[in-house]
C-alpha cells in the first residue's frame, strides 16, 4: 500500500490506497511518461522531418488538465513521472506543471519527478527545476562537435546546450547524457563523449535508433547495433556488467578507466519488454500502453466527462488491461516504412 500523510500546498492530498496498477502480464505500472508538447526548437534528423506539422494548440490539454491526469495516476500507484516531448521546456508556462507535480515529491507521494530535455532552455530553468523538487534530468546530446551538432539537430546551438548543462550542474541537478548511436555520425565519437560525461560526473546512456515516424532520411543508413558499438568500446575500455537500475530499460556497465557508468538501451537487439513498468501520455490526453504499438486509450474524453475523477480512474484501469506484452520494432531493407507511424516527439521516447 502506498500512502502519505499530510497536506500538500496547492495540490489535493493524494493517497494511493489500492497498491500499484497491475497489467495482464503481472507487471506493476509505476512509471508515467508525459509528453507535454509535440513541438520542439530542434529538428533532429532521426526524430523529425524538417517541415513538421504540429498539433493545433487548441487540441492540447491545458497544464491544469495534465496536472489532474498526473495526480490521478499518482493516486493509482505511479511513483515516477518523467516530462518529455517534443521539448518539454518550450511549452509555455511549463514550470506551473513542474511546481505542481513537485509538491507530490515533497509530500512523498511521488518518488521522482524528472525530465528529458535537449538542454536548450536549461540555463533559464535549472534553478527553478531544482527548487521544484527535480533532482535528476536526462539531457540528449549526440555529439561534442558544434558543426556536427548543427547537422544532426538542424536548428540547435551547441553552446547554448553546454551553458544549460553547466547551469544544471551548478543548480545541483544530476545529469545523465543520452546519445542516440548513429552509424557514420557518432559511432567513433562515443568514447570521447564517455570521457567527457564521466569527467564531469554524469552517467551516460546510448540508445539505438527506433523506427518511429516518417523522417527525411533512410533509417537503415542510421541504424547502428549497440552490440557493435560495445565491441568497439571494449578495445579502449574495460566494461563490466553491473546490476544498476534506474527504473528504465537501460542495462549498465561500469567503465573501469573512467569510474563512471554507461547504459545501453537496445530496443532493436534486445527485448526489454518483460520488465516494462511504464505507460505514456501525450499532450492531447492519449495514453499509449506501449511505445512500439498503436493501441491507445483516450483519456481526454474521460477527463472532461466529469469533474469527479472516478470516470477517469476507470478509463485508466481499462487501458491498463490492454497493455501489450511487447513491441515489434524491426529495421531492415524490406521494412522501409516506420514500424510505428507516430513520431517519437508524440510519445516522448
Ligand atoms: N526533446 C527532448 C530531448 O531530445 O531530450 C525530449 C524528447 S526526445 C523525443 C526523447 C529522446 O528520444 C531523445 O533522447 C532522443 O534522442 C530520442 N529519440 C528521438 N527519436 C528517436 C528515434 N527514432 N530512435 C531512438 N531515439 C530517439
Ligand atoms: Fe526535438 Fe528531442 Fe526530437 Fe531532437 S529528439 S527533434 S530535441 S524532440
Coordinates of C-alpha atoms and ligand atoms in Angstrom, one line a residue:
X1 CA 0.0 0.0 0.0
X2 CA 1.4 3.4 -1.0
X3 CA 0.2 6.3 1.1
X4 CA 1.5 9.6 2.6
X5 CA 0.3 11.7 5.4
X6 CA 0.0 15.4 5.5
X7 CA -1.5 18.1 3.3
X8 CA 0.3 19.5 0.2
X9 CA 0.2 23.2 -0.5
X10 CA -1.5 23.9 -3.8
X11 CA -2.4 20.2 -4.5
X12 CA -5.2 17.9 -3.3
X13 CA -3.7 15.3 -0.9
X14 CA -3.3 12.0 -2.7
X15 CA -3.5 8.6 -1.1
X16 CA -2.8 5.6 -3.3
X17 CA -4.8 3.1 -1.3
X18 CA -5.1 0.2 -3.8
X19 CA -1.4 -0.5 -4.5
X20 CA 0.1 -0.2 -8.0
X21 CA -1.9 -1.0 -11.2
X22 CA -1.0 -4.5 -12.5
X23 CA -1.2 -5.3 -16.2
X24 CA -2.3 -8.6 -17.6
X25 CA 1.3 -9.9 -17.6
X26 CA 1.7 -9.2 -13.9
X27 CA 3.8 -6.0 -14.4
X28 CA 3.2 -3.2 -12.0
X29 CA 2.7 0.1 -13.8
X30 CA 4.5 2.7 -11.6
X31 CA 6.1 5.0 -14.2
X32 CA 4.3 7.6 -16.3
X33 CA 6.0 9.5 -19.1
X34 CA 4.2 12.6 -20.2
X35 CA 4.8 14.3 -23.5
X36 CA 3.8 17.9 -22.6
X37 CA 4.1 19.2 -26.2
X38 CA 4.8 17.7 -29.6
X39 CA 6.7 20.9 -30.5
X40 CA 10.5 21.4 -30.4
X41 CA 13.1 24.0 -31.1
X42 CA 15.3 21.4 -32.7
X43 CA 14.7 19.1 -35.7
X44 CA 16.9 16.1 -35.0
X45 CA 17.2 14.2 -38.2
X46 CA 16.3 10.8 -36.7
X47 CA 13.3 12.2 -34.8
X48 CA 11.6 14.7 -37.1
X49 CA 11.2 15.8 -40.6
X50 CA 12.3 19.4 -41.2
X51 CA 8.8 20.5 -42.1
X52 CA 6.8 19.1 -39.3
X53 CA 3.1 19.7 -38.9
X54 CA 2.3 20.1 -35.2
X55 CA -0.9 19.7 -33.4
X56 CA -3.2 22.8 -33.3
X57 CA -2.7 24.4 -29.9
X58 CA -6.4 24.0 -29.2
X59 CA -6.1 20.2 -29.2
X60 CA -3.6 20.3 -26.3
X61 CA -4.7 19.6 -22.8
X62 CA -4.2 22.6 -20.5
X63 CA -1.5 22.3 -17.9
X64 CA -4.2 22.2 -15.3
X65 CA -5.7 19.2 -17.1
X66 CA -2.3 17.5 -17.4
X67 CA -1.8 18.1 -13.7
X68 CA -5.1 16.5 -12.9
X69 CA -4.3 13.5 -15.1
X70 CA -0.9 13.0 -13.5
X71 CA -2.4 13.4 -10.0
X72 CA -4.9 10.6 -10.8
X73 CA -2.0 8.4 -11.9
X74 CA -0.2 9.1 -8.7
X75 CA -3.3 8.2 -6.7
X76 CA -3.3 4.9 -8.6
X77 CA 0.3 4.0 -7.6
X78 CA 2.5 5.8 -10.1
X79 CA 5.8 6.6 -8.3
X80 CA 7.8 8.2 -11.0
X81 CA 6.9 10.8 -13.6
X82 CA 9.0 12.0 -16.5
X83 CA 8.1 15.1 -18.5
X84 CA 9.3 14.9 -22.1
X85 CA 8.1 15.9 -25.5
X86 CA 8.9 17.4 -28.1
X87 CA 10.9 19.7 -26.0
X88 CA 9.2 19.9 -22.6
X89 CA 10.9 23.2 -21.7
X90 CA 9.5 25.0 -24.7
X91 CA 5.9 24.6 -23.6
X92 CA 4.6 27.9 -22.3
X93 CA 4.4 28.2 -18.6
X94 CA 5.7 24.6 -18.1
X95 CA 7.0 25.5 -14.7
X96 CA 3.5 25.6 -13.4
X97 CA 3.2 21.9 -14.0
X98 CA 6.6 21.2 -12.7
X99 CA 5.9 23.1 -9.5
X100 CA 2.5 21.3 -9.0
X101 CA 4.0 17.9 -9.5
X102 CA 7.0 18.7 -7.4
X103 CA 4.6 19.1 -4.5
X104 CA 3.8 15.4 -4.7
X105 CA 7.6 14.6 -4.4
X106 CA 7.9 16.9 -1.4
X107 CA 4.9 15.1 0.2
X108 CA 6.3 11.7 -0.5
X109 CA 3.5 10.6 -2.9
X110 CA 5.9 10.5 -5.8
X111 CA 9.5 9.1 -5.6
X112 CA 10.8 11.1 -8.6
X113 CA 9.8 13.9 -10.9
X114 CA 12.3 14.2 -13.8
X115 CA 12.5 15.3 -17.4
X116 CA 14.2 14.6 -20.7
X117 CA 15.4 17.7 -22.4
X118 CA 17.5 18.8 -25.3
X119 CA 19.2 21.3 -22.9
X120 CA 18.5 24.4 -25.0
X121 CA 16.4 26.1 -22.2
X122 CA 18.2 24.7 -19.2
X123 CA 20.2 27.8 -18.4
X124 CA 16.9 29.6 -17.9
X125 CA 15.2 26.9 -15.8
X126 CA 17.8 24.9 -14.0
X127 CA 17.4 26.6 -10.6
X128 CA 13.6 26.5 -10.7
X129 CA 13.6 22.9 -11.6
X130 CA 15.8 22.1 -8.6
X131 CA 13.6 24.3 -6.3
X132 CA 10.5 22.4 -7.5
X133 CA 11.9 19.1 -6.4
X134 CA 13.6 17.8 -9.6
X135 CA 16.9 16.1 -8.8
X136 CA 17.9 14.3 -11.9
X137 CA 17.4 15.0 -15.6
X138 CA 18.4 13.4 -18.9
X139 CA 20.0 15.7 -21.4
X140 CA 20.1 14.4 -25.0
X141 CA 23.4 15.1 -26.7
X142 CA 24.6 13.2 -29.8
X143 CA 28.0 14.9 -30.4
X144 CA 30.5 17.2 -28.8
X145 CA 31.4 18.8 -32.2
X146 CA 29.4 22.1 -32.7
X147 CA 29.2 21.7 -36.5
X148 CA 28.0 18.1 -36.3
X149 CA 25.6 19.2 -33.6
X150 CA 24.1 21.7 -36.0
X151 CA 23.9 19.0 -38.7
X152 CA 22.1 16.5 -36.6
X153 CA 19.7 18.9 -34.8
X154 CA 19.3 21.1 -37.8
X155 CA 18.3 24.1 -35.6
X156 CA 20.2 23.6 -32.4
X157 CA 23.0 25.7 -30.9
X158 CA 25.7 23.5 -29.2
X159 CA 27.0 26.3 -27.0
X160 CA 23.6 27.0 -25.5
X161 CA 23.2 23.3 -24.6
X162 CA 26.7 23.4 -22.9
X163 CA 25.6 26.5 -21.0
X164 CA 22.5 24.6 -20.0
X165 CA 24.5 21.6 -18.7
X166 CA 26.8 24.0 -16.7
X167 CA 23.8 25.7 -15.2
X168 CA 22.1 22.5 -14.3
X169 CA 25.1 21.1 -12.6
X170 CA 25.6 24.4 -10.7
X171 CA 22.0 24.2 -9.6
X172 CA 22.6 20.7 -8.1
X173 CA 20.8 18.6 -10.8
X174 CA 22.3 15.2 -11.6
X175 CA 22.6 14.7 -15.3
X176 CA 22.5 11.7 -17.5
X177 CA 23.6 12.2 -21.1
X178 CA 21.6 10.3 -23.7
X179 CA 23.1 9.8 -27.1
X180 CA 21.4 8.1 -30.0
X181 CA 24.0 5.8 -31.6
X182 CA 24.1 6.7 -35.3
X183 CA 26.2 4.9 -37.9
X184 CA 28.8 7.1 -39.7
X185 CA 27.8 10.0 -37.4
X186 CA 28.9 9.5 -33.8
X187 CA 30.0 5.8 -33.7
X188 CA 33.6 6.7 -33.2
X189 CA 32.9 9.7 -31.0
X190 CA 31.1 7.8 -28.2
X191 CA 34.4 7.1 -26.5
X192 CA 35.2 10.8 -26.3
X193 CA 31.7 11.6 -25.1
X194 CA 32.0 9.0 -22.4
X195 CA 35.2 10.6 -21.2
X196 CA 33.5 14.0 -21.2
X197 CA 30.4 12.8 -19.4
X198 CA 32.3 10.8 -16.7
X199 CA 34.9 13.5 -16.4
X200 CA 32.0 15.8 -15.3
X201 CA 30.3 13.3 -13.0
X202 CA 27.5 12.5 -15.5
X203 CA 26.3 9.0 -16.3
X204 CA 25.8 8.3 -20.0
X205 CA 23.4 6.1 -22.0
X206 CA 23.5 5.2 -25.6
X207 CA 20.3 4.4 -27.5
X208 CA 19.6 2.5 -30.7
X209 CA 17.5 4.3 -33.2
X210 CA 13.9 3.2 -33.3
X211 CA 11.7 3.2 -36.4
X212 CA 9.1 5.8 -35.4
X213 CA 7.5 8.3 -37.7
X214 CA 8.4 9.4 -41.2
X215 CA 11.7 11.3 -41.4
X216 CA 13.6 12.7 -44.3
X217 CA 16.3 10.0 -44.1
X218 CA 16.6 6.3 -44.6
X219 CA 16.6 4.7 -41.2
X220 CA 18.7 1.7 -42.4
X221 CA 21.5 4.2 -43.0
X222 CA 21.4 5.4 -39.4
X223 CA 20.9 2.2 -37.6
X224 CA 24.0 1.1 -35.5
X225 CA 23.6 -2.0 -33.4
X226 CA 24.9 -1.4 -29.9
X227 CA 26.5 -4.8 -29.8
X228 CA 28.9 -3.4 -32.4
X229 CA 29.4 -0.2 -30.5
X230 CA 30.1 -2.1 -27.3
X231 CA 32.7 -4.3 -29.1
X232 CA 34.4 -1.1 -30.4
X233 CA 34.4 0.5 -27.0
X234 CA 35.9 -2.6 -25.4
X235 CA 39.0 -2.1 -27.5
X236 CA 39.6 1.1 -25.4
X237 CA 37.8 0.5 -22.1
X238 CA 37.2 -2.3 -19.6
X239 CA 33.4 -2.7 -19.4
X240 CA 31.9 -4.7 -16.6
X241 CA 28.1 -5.5 -16.5
X242 CA 26.5 -4.3 -13.3
X243 CA 23.0 -4.8 -11.9
X244 CA 22.5 -1.0 -11.5
X245 CA 18.9 0.1 -12.4
X246 CA 17.2 3.4 -12.7
X247 CA 13.7 2.0 -13.4
X248 CA 14.3 2.3 -17.1
X249 CA 15.2 -0.2 -19.8
X250 CA 19.0 0.6 -19.8
X251 CA 21.5 -2.2 -19.0
X252 CA 24.5 -0.7 -17.3
X253 CA 28.2 -1.4 -17.4
X254 CA 30.9 0.1 -15.2
X255 CA 33.8 1.7 -17.1
X256 CA 37.0 0.9 -15.2
X257 CA 39.1 3.6 -16.8
X258 CA 36.7 6.4 -16.0
X259 CA 35.0 5.1 -12.9
X260 CA 31.6 6.0 -14.5
X261 CA 28.5 4.1 -15.7
X262 CA 27.4 3.6 -19.3
X263 CA 23.9 2.4 -20.1
X264 CA 22.8 0.6 -23.3
X265 CA 19.2 0.9 -24.4
X266 CA 18.7 -1.7 -27.1
X267 CA 15.1 -2.0 -28.2
X268 CA 16.1 -3.4 -31.5
X269 CA 18.7 -6.1 -30.5
X270 CA 17.4 -7.0 -27.1
X271 CA 13.8 -7.2 -26.0
X272 CA 13.4 -5.3 -22.7
X273 CA 9.6 -5.6 -22.6
X274 CA 9.3 -8.2 -19.9
X275 CA 10.2 -5.7 -17.2
X276 CA 8.3 -2.8 -18.7
X277 CA 6.7 -0.7 -15.9
X278 CA 5.6 2.4 -17.8
X279 CA 2.8 4.0 -19.9
X280 CA 3.0 7.1 -22.0
X281 CA 0.6 10.0 -22.0
X282 CA 0.5 12.5 -24.9
X283 CA -0.2 16.2 -24.6
X284 CA -3.7 15.5 -26.0
X285 CA -4.6 13.0 -23.3
X286 CA -4.0 9.9 -25.3
X287 CA -2.5 7.1 -23.3
X288 CA -0.1 4.7 -25.1
X289 CA 0.4 1.5 -23.2
X290 CA 3.5 0.6 -25.3
X291 CA 6.0 2.8 -27.2
X292 CA 6.1 0.3 -30.1
X293 CA 2.4 -0.4 -30.6
X294 CA -0.5 1.7 -31.9
X295 CA -3.2 0.8 -29.4
X296 CA -4.1 3.7 -27.2
X297 CA -6.8 5.0 -24.8
X298 CA -8.5 8.4 -25.0
X299 CA -8.2 9.9 -21.5
X300 CA -9.2 13.4 -22.6
X301 CA -12.8 12.4 -23.0
X302 CA -12.9 10.7 -19.7
X303 CA -11.2 13.6 -18.1
X304 CA -13.6 16.2 -19.5
X305 CA -16.7 14.0 -19.0
X306 CA -16.9 14.6 -15.3
X307 CA -15.4 16.8 -12.5
X308 CA -15.0 13.7 -10.4
X309 CA -12.0 11.5 -11.1
X310 CA -14.0 8.2 -10.9
X311 CA -14.7 8.1 -14.7
X312 CA -11.1 8.9 -15.5
X313 CA -9.8 6.3 -13.0
X314 CA -12.0 3.6 -14.6
X315 CA -10.7 4.6 -18.1
X316 CA -7.1 4.2 -16.9
X317 CA -7.9 0.8 -15.4
X318 CA -9.4 -0.3 -18.6
X319 CA -6.4 0.9 -20.6
X320 CA -4.0 -1.0 -18.3
X321 CA -5.9 -4.2 -19.2
X322 CA -4.8 -3.6 -22.8
X323 CA -1.1 -3.2 -22.1
X324 CA 0.6 -5.5 -24.6
X325 CA 3.3 -8.0 -23.9
X326 CA 5.8 -6.2 -26.1
X327 CA 6.7 -4.3 -29.3
X328 CA 7.5 -5.4 -32.8
X329 CA 10.2 -3.0 -33.9
X330 CA 12.2 -4.0 -36.9
X331 CA 14.5 -2.1 -39.2
X332 CA 15.7 -3.8 -42.3
X333 CA 15.7 -3.3 -46.0
X334 CA 12.4 -4.9 -46.6
X335 CA 10.7 -2.7 -43.9
X336 CA 11.3 0.8 -45.2
X337 CA 8.2 2.2 -43.5
X338 CA 8.3 3.1 -39.8
X339 CA 7.1 0.3 -37.5
X340 CA 5.0 3.0 -35.7
X341 CA 3.7 5.9 -37.7
X342 CA 3.7 8.5 -35.0
X343 CA 6.9 10.4 -34.3
X344 CA 8.9 9.9 -31.1
X345 CA 8.1 13.5 -30.2
X346 CA 4.4 12.5 -29.8
X347 CA 5.1 9.9 -27.1
X348 CA 8.4 11.3 -25.9
X349 CA 10.7 8.3 -26.2
Ligands
LIG1 N1 13.3 16.9 -26.8 C1 13.8 16.1 -25.7 C2 15.1 15.5 -25.9 O1 15.6 15.5 -27.1 O2 15.7 15.0 -25.0 C3 12.8 15.1 -25.2 C4 12.1 14.3 -26.3 S1 13.0 13.3 -27.3 C5 11.8 12.6 -28.4 C6 13.4 12.0 -26.2 C7 14.6 11.1 -26.6 O3 14.2 10.3 -27.7 C8 15.9 11.8 -27.0 O4 17.0 11.3 -26.3 C9 16.0 11.5 -28.5 O5 17.4 11.4 -28.8 C10 15.3 10.2 -28.6 N2 14.8 9.8 -29.9 C11 14.1 10.6 -30.8 N3 13.8 9.9 -31.9 C12 14.4 8.7 -31.7 C13 14.4 7.5 -32.5 N4 13.8 7.4 -33.7 N5 15.1 6.4 -32.0 C14 15.7 6.5 -30.8 N6 15.7 7.5 -30.0 C15 15.0 8.6 -30.5
LIG2 FE1 13.4 17.7 -30.5 FE2 14.2 15.9 -28.8 FE3 13.2 15.2 -31.2 FE4 15.5 16.3 -31.1 S1 15.0 14.3 -30.2 S2 13.8 16.9 -32.5 S3 15.3 17.7 -29.4 S4 12.1 16.1 -29.6

